[in-house]
PDB file of C-alpha atoms in Angstrom:
ATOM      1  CA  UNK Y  11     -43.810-165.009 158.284  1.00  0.00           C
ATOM      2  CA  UNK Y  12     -47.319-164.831 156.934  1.00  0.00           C
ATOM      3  CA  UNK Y  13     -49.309-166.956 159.648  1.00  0.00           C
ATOM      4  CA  UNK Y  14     -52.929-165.483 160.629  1.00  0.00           C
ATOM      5  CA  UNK Y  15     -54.034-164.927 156.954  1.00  0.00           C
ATOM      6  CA  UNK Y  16     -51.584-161.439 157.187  1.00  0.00           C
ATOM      7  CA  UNK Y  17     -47.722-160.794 157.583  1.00  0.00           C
ATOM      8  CA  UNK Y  18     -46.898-160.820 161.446  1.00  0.00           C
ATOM      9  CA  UNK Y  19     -43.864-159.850 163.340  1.00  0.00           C
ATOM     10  CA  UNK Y  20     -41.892-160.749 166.404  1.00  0.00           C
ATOM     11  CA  UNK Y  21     -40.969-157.880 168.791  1.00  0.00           C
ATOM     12  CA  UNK Y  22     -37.446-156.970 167.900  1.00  0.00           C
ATOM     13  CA  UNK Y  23     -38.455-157.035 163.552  1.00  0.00           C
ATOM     14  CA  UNK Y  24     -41.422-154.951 165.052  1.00  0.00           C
ATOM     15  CA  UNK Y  25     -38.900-152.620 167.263  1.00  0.00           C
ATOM     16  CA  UNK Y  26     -36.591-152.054 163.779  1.00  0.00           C
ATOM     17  CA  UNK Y  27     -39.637-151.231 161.416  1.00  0.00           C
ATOM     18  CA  UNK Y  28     -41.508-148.425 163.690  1.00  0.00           C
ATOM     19  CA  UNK Y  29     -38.241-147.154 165.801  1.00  0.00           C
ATOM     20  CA  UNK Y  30     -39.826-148.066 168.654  1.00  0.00           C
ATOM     21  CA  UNK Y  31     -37.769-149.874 171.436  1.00  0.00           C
ATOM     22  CA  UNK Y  32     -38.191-153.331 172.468  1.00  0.00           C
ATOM     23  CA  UNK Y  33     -38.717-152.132 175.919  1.00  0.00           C
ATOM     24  CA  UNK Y  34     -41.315-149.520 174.580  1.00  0.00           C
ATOM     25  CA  UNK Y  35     -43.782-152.396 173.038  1.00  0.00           C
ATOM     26  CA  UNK Y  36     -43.378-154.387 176.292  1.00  0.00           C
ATOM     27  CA  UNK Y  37     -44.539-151.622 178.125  1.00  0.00           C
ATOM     28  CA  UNK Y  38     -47.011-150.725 175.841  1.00  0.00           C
ATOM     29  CA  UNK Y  39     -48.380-154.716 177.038  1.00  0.00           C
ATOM     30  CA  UNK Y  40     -48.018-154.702 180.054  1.00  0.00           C
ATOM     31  CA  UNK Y  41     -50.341-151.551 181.030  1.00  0.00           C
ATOM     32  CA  UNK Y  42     -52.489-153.237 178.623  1.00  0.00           C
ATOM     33  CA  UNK Y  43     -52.572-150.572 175.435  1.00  0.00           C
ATOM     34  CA  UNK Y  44     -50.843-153.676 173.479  1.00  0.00           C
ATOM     35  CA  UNK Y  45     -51.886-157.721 173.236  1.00  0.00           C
ATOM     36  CA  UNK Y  46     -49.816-159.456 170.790  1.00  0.00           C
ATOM     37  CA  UNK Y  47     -51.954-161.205 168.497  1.00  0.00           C
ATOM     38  CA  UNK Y  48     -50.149-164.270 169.218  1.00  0.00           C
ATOM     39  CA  UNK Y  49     -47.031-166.697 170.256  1.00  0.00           C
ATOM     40  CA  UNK Y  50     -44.624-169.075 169.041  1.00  0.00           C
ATOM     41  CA  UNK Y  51     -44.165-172.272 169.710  1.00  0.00           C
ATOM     42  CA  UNK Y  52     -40.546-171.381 171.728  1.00  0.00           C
ATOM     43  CA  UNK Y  53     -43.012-168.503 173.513  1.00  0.00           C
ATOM     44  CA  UNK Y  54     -41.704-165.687 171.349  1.00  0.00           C
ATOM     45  CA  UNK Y  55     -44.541-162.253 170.769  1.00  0.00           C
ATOM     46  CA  UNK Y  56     -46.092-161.954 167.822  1.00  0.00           C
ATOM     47  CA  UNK Y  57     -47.350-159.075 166.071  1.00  0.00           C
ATOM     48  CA  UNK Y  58     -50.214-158.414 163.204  1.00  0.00           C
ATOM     49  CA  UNK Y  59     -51.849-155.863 160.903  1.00  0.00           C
ATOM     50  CA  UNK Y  60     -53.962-154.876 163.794  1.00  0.00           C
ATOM     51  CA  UNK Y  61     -51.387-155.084 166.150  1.00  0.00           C
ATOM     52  CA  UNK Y  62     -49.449-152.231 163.833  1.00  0.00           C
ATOM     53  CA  UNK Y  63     -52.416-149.965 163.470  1.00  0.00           C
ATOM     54  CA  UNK Y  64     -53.229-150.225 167.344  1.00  0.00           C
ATOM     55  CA  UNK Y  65     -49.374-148.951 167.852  1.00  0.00           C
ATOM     56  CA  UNK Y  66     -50.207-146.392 165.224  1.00  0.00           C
ATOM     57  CA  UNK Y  67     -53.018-144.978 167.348  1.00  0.00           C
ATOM     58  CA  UNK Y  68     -51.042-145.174 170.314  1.00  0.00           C
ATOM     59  CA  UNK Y  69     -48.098-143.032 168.876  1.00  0.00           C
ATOM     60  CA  UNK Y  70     -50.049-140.789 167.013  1.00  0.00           C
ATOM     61  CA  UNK Y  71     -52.293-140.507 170.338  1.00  0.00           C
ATOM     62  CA  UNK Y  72     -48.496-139.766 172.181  1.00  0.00           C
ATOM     63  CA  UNK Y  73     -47.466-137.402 169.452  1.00  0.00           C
ATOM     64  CA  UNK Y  74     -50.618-135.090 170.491  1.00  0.00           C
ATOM     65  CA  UNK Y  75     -49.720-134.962 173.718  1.00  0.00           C
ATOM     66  CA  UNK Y  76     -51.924-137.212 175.240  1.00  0.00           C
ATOM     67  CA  UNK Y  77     -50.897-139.109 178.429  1.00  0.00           C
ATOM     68  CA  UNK Y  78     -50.431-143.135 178.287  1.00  0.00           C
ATOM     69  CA  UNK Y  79     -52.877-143.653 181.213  1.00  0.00           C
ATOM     70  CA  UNK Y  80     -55.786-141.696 178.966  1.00  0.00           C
ATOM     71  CA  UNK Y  81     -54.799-143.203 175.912  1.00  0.00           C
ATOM     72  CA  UNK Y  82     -56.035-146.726 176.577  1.00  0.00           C
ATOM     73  CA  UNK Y  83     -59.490-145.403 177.743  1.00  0.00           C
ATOM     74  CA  UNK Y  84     -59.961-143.417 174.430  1.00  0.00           C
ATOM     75  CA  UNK Y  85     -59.365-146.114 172.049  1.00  0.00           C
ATOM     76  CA  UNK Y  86     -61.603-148.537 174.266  1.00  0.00           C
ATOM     77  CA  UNK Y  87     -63.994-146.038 173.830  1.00  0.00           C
ATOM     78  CA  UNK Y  88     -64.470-145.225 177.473  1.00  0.00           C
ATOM     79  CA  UNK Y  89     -63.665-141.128 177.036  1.00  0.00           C
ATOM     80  CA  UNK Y  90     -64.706-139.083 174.327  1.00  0.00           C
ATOM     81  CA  UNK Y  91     -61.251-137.764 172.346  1.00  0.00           C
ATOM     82  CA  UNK Y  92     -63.046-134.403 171.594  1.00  0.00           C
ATOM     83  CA  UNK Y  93     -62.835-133.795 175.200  1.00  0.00           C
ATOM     84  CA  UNK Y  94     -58.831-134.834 175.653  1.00  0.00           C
ATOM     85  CA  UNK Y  95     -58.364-133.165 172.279  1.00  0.00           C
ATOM     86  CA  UNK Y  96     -59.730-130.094 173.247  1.00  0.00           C
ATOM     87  CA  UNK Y  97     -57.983-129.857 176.893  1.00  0.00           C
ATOM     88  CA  UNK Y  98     -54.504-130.310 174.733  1.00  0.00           C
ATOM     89  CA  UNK Y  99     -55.355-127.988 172.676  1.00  0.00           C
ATOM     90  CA  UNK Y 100     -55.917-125.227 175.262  1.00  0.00           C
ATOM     91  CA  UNK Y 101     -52.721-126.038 177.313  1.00  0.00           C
ATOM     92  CA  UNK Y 102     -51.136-125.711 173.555  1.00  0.00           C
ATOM     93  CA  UNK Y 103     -52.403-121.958 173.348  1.00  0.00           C
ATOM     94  CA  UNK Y 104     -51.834-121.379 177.140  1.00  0.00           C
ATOM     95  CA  UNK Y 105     -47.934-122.206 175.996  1.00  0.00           C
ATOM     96  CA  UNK Y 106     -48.622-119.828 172.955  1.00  0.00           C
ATOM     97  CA  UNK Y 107     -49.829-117.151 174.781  1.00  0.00           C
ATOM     98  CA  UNK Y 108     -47.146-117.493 177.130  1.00  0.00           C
ATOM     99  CA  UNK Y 109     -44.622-117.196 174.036  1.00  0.00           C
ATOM    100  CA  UNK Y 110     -46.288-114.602 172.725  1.00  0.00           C
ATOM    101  CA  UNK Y 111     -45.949-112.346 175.526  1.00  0.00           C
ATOM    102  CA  UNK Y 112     -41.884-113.236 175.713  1.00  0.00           C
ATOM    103  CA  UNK Y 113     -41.826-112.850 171.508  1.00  0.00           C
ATOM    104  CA  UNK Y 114     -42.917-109.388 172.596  1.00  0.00           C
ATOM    105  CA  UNK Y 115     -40.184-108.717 175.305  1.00  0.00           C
ATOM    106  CA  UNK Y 116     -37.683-109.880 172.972  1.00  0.00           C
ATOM    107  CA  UNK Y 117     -39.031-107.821 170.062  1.00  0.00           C
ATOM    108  CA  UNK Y 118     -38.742-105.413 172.071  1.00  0.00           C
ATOM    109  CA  UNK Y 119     -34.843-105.607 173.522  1.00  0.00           C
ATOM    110  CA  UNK Y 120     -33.548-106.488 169.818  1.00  0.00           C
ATOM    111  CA  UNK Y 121     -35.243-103.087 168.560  1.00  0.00           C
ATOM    112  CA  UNK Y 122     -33.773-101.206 171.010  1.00  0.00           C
ATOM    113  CA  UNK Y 123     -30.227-103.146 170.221  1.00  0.00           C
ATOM    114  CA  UNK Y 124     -30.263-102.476 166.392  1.00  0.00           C
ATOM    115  CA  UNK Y 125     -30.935 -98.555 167.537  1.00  0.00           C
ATOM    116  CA  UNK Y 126     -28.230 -98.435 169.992  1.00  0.00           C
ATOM    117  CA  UNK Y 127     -25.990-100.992 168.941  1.00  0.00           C
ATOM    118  CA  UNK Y 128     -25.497-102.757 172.053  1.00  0.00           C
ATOM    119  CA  UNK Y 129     -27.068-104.539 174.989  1.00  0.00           C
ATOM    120  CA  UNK Y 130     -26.806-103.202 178.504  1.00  0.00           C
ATOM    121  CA  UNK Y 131     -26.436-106.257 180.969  1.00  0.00           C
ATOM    122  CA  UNK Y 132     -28.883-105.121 183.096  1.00  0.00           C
ATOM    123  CA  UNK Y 133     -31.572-105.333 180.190  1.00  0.00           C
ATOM    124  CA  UNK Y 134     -30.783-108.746 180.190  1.00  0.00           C
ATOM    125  CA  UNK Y 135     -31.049-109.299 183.533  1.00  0.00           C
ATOM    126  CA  UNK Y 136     -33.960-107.852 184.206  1.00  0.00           C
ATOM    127  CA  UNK Y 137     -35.288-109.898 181.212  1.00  0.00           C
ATOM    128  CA  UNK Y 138     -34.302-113.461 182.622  1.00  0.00           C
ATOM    129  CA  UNK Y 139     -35.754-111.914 186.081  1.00  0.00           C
ATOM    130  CA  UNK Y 140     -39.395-111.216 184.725  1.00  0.00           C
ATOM    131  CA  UNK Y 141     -39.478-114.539 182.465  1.00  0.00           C
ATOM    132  CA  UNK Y 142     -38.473-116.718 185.385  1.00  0.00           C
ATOM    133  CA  UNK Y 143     -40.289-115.285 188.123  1.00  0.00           C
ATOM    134  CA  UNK Y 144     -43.669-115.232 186.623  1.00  0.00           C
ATOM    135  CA  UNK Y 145     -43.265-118.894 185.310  1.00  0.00           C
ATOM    136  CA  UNK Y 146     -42.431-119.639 189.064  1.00  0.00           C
ATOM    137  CA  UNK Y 147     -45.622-117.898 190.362  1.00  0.00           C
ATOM    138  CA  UNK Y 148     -47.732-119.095 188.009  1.00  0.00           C
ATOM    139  CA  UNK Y 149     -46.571-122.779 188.372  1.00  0.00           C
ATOM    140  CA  UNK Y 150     -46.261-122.586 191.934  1.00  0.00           C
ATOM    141  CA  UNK Y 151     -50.278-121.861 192.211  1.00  0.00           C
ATOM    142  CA  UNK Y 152     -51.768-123.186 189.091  1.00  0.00           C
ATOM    143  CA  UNK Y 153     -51.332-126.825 187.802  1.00  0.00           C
ATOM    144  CA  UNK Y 154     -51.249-127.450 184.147  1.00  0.00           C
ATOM    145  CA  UNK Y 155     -54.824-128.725 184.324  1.00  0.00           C
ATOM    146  CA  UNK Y 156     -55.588-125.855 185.742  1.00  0.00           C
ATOM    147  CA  UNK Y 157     -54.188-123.391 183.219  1.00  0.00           C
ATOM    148  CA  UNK Y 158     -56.352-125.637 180.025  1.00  0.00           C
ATOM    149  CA  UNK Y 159     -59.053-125.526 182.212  1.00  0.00           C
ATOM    150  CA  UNK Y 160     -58.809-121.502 182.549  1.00  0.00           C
ATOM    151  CA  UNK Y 161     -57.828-121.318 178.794  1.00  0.00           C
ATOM    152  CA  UNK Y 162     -61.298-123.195 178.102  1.00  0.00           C
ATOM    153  CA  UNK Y 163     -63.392-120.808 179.909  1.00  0.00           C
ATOM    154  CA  UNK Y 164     -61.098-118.103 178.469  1.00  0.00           C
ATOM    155  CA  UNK Y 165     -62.368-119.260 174.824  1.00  0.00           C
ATOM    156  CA  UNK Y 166     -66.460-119.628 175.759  1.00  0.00           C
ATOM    157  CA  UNK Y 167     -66.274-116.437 177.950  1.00  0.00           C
ATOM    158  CA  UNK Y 168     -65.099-114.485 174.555  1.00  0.00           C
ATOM    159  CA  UNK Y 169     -61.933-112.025 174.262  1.00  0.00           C
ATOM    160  CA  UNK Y 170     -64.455-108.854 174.190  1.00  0.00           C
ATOM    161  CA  UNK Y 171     -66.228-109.942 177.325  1.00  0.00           C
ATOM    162  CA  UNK Y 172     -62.804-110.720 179.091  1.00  0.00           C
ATOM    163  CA  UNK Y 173     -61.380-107.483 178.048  1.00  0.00           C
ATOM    164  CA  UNK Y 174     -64.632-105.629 179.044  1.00  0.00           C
ATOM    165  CA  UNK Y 175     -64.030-107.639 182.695  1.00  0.00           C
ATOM    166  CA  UNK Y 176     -60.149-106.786 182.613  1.00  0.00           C
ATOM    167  CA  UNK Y 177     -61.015-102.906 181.588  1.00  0.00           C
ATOM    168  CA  UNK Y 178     -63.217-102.485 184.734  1.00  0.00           C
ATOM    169  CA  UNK Y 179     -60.658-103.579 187.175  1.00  0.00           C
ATOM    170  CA  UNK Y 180     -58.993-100.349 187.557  1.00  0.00           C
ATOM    171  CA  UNK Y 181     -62.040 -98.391 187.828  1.00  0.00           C
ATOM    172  CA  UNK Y 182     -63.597-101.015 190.682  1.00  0.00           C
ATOM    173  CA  UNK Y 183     -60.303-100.820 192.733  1.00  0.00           C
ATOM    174  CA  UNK Y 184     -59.654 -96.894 192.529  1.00  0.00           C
ATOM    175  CA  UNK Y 185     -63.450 -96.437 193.570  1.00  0.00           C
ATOM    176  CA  UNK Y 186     -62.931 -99.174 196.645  1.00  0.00           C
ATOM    177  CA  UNK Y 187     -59.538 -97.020 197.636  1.00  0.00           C
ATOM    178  CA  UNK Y 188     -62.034 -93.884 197.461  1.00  0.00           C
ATOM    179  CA  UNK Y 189     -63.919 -95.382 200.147  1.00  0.00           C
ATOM    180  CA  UNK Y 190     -60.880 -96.697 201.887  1.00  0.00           C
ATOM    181  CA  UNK Y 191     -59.591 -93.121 201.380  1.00  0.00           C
ATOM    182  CA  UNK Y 192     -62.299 -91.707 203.168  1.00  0.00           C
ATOM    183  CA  UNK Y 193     -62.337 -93.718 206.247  1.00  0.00           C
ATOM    184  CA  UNK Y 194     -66.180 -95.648 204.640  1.00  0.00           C
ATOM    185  CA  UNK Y 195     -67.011 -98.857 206.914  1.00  0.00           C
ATOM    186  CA  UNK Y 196     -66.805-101.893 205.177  1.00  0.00           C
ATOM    187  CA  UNK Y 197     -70.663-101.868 206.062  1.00  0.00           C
ATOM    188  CA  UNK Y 198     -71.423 -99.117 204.523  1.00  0.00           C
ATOM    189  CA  UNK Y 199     -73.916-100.055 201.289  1.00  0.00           C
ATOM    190  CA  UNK Y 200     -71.788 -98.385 199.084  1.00  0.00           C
ATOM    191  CA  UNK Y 201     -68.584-100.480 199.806  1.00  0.00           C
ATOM    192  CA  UNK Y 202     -70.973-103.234 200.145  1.00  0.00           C
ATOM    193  CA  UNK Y 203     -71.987-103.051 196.581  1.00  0.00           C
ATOM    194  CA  UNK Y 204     -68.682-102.468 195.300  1.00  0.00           C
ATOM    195  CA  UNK Y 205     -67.888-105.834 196.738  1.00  0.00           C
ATOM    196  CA  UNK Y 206     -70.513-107.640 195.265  1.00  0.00           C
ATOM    197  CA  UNK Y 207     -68.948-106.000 191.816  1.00  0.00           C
ATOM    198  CA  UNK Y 208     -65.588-107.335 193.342  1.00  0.00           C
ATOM    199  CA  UNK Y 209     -66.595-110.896 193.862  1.00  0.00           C
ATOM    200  CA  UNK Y 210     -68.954-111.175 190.342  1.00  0.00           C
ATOM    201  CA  UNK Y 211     -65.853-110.416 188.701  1.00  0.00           C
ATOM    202  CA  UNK Y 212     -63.406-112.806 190.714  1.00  0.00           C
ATOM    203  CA  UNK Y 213     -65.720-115.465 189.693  1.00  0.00           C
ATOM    204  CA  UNK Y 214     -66.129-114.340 186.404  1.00  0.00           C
ATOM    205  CA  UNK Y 215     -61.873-115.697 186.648  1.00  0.00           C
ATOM    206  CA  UNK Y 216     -62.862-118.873 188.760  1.00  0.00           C
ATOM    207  CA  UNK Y 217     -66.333-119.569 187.323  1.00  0.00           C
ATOM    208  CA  UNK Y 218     -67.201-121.280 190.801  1.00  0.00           C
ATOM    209  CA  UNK Y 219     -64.316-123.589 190.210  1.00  0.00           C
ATOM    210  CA  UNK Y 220     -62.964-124.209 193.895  1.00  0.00           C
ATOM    211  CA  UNK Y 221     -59.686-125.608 193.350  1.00  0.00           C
ATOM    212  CA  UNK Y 222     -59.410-122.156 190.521  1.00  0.00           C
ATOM    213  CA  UNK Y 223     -60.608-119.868 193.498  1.00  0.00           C
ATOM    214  CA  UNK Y 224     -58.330-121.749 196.483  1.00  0.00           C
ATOM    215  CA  UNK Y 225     -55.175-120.974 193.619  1.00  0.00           C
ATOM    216  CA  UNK Y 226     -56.392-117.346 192.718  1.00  0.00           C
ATOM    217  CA  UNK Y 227     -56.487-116.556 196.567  1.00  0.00           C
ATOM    218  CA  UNK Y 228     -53.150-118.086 197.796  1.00  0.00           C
ATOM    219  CA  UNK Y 229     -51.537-116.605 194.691  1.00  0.00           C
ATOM    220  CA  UNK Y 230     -52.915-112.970 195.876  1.00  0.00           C
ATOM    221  CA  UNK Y 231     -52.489-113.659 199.684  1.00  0.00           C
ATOM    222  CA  UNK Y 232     -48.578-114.196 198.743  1.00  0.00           C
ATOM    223  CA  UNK Y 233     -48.147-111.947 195.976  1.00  0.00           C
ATOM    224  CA  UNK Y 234     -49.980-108.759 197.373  1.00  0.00           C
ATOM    225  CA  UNK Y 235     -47.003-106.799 197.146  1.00  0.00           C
ATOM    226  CA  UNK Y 236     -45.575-107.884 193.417  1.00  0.00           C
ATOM    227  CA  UNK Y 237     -49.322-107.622 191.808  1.00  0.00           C
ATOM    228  CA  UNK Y 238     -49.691-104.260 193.524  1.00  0.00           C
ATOM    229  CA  UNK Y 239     -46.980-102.793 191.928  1.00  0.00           C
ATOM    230  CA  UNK Y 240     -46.100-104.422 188.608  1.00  0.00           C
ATOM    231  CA  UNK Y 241     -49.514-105.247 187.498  1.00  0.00           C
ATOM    232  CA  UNK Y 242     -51.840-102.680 189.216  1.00  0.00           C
ATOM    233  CA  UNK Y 243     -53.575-105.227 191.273  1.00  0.00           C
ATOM    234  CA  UNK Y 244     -55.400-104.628 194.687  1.00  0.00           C
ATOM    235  CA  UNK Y 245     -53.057-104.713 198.194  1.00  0.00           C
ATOM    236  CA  UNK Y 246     -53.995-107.176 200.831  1.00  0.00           C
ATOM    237  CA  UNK Y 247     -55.280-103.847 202.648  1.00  0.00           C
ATOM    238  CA  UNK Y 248     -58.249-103.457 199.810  1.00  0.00           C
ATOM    239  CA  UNK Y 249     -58.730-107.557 199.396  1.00  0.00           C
ATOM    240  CA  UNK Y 250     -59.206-107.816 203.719  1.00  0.00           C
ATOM    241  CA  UNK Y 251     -61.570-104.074 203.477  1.00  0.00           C
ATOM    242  CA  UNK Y 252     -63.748-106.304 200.447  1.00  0.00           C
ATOM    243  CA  UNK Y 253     -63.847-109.235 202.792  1.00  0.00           C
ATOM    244  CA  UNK Y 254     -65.086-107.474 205.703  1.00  0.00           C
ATOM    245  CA  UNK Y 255     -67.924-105.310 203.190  1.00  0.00           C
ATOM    246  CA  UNK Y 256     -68.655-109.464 201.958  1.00  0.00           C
ATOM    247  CA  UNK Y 257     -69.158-110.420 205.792  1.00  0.00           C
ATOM    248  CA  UNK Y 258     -71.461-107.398 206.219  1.00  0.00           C
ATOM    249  CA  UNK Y 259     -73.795-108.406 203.547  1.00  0.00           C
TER     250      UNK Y 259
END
């Protein structure tokens, strides 16, 4: 067929020559990222040069990891695909980051296979136990938005500034469980200042971001125990001794 000036197609020719399904296109047209250029007499889609290159975009657009529902927006021109480019590419490093840290653990097991020539269970286990429960607890309290949006701020912040922040963590809490220690009041200027410290660098994490600091909170409020011991973090003791130095201020 060569109507229009330009070969066309109808749906199902169109469906063969991309690998698309029939079903895909329609529902490419009906949430309106697809208009056939035209119809046949008998009522039957067709489908143009532009009408190729606008599935094109859409399926490159896909391939990216870009969402239908933002896709139309973009190529109307209605969102700036810097912006959705640069949110996939942070949950695309989150994920990295993520394997990193298990490429580690792994590297790790398989060394200590090839030394000993076997795998106790139990290493195994404990593997599997660690990779599933901190997915769980960081899905359960951060969305996926969430975790770009942190990745983001993780990137402008700086890795020498974050590890400068992450360094100074152990020294704040052992000085706070000094105080605690020694019986100080929450009152006391001393604490008090140490929880100013405390809440610059929680917010250093959240960067004012509500929805960040509501997740961040919950997570510690159910976690307490976990974070204390596996990852040196505060107990709910310390976080409700900072609140009450906070309220004092």
């Amino acid at each position: 067929m060569h109507e229009h000036g330009g070969p066309v197609w109808k749906v199902g020719e169109l469906a063969r020559r991309t690998g698309l399904t029939v079903r895909t296109l329609h529902h490419y047209e009906q949430i309106g990222l697809l208009r056939p250029a035209a119809r046949t007499a008998a009522g039957h889609r067709v489908y143009d040069e532009a009408d190729v290159r606008r599935i094109y975009q859409v399926v490159a657009l896909r391939e990216l990891g870009l969402p239908l529902d933002a896709i139309g927006p973009l190529l109307a021109g209605e969102t700036d695909i810097a912006e959705q480019l640069a949110e996939h590419l942070a949950r695309v490093e989150w994920q990295l980051a993520r394997l990193r840290s298990l490429h580690l653990r792994l590297a790790t097991l398989v060394a200590s296979t090839a030394s000993t020539g076997t795998t106790r269970p139990s290493e195994l286990l404990d593997l599997i136990e660690e990779v599933v429960r901190m997915q769980d607890v960081i899905s359960n309290y951060f969305s996926e938005e969430q975790l770009a949006q942190l990745e983001v701020r993780r990137r402008k912040i700086g890795e020498d500034a974050i590890a400068a922040v992450e360094a100074e963590w152990p020294e704040l809490i052992a000085r706070v469980q000094a105080e605690m220690t020694a019986g100080t009041d929450p009152a006391d200027p001393r604490v008090r200042a140490l929880a100013r410290r405390w809440m610059e660098l929680v917010e250093a994490f959240h960067g004012g971001d509500e929805g960040l600091r509501a997740s961040l909170f919950a997570m510690y409020a159910e976690n307490s125990e976990r974070i204390r011991d596996e990852h040196c973090g505060p107990s709910q003791e310390m976080i409700d001794y900072i609140t009450r130095a906070n309220a004092a201020d």
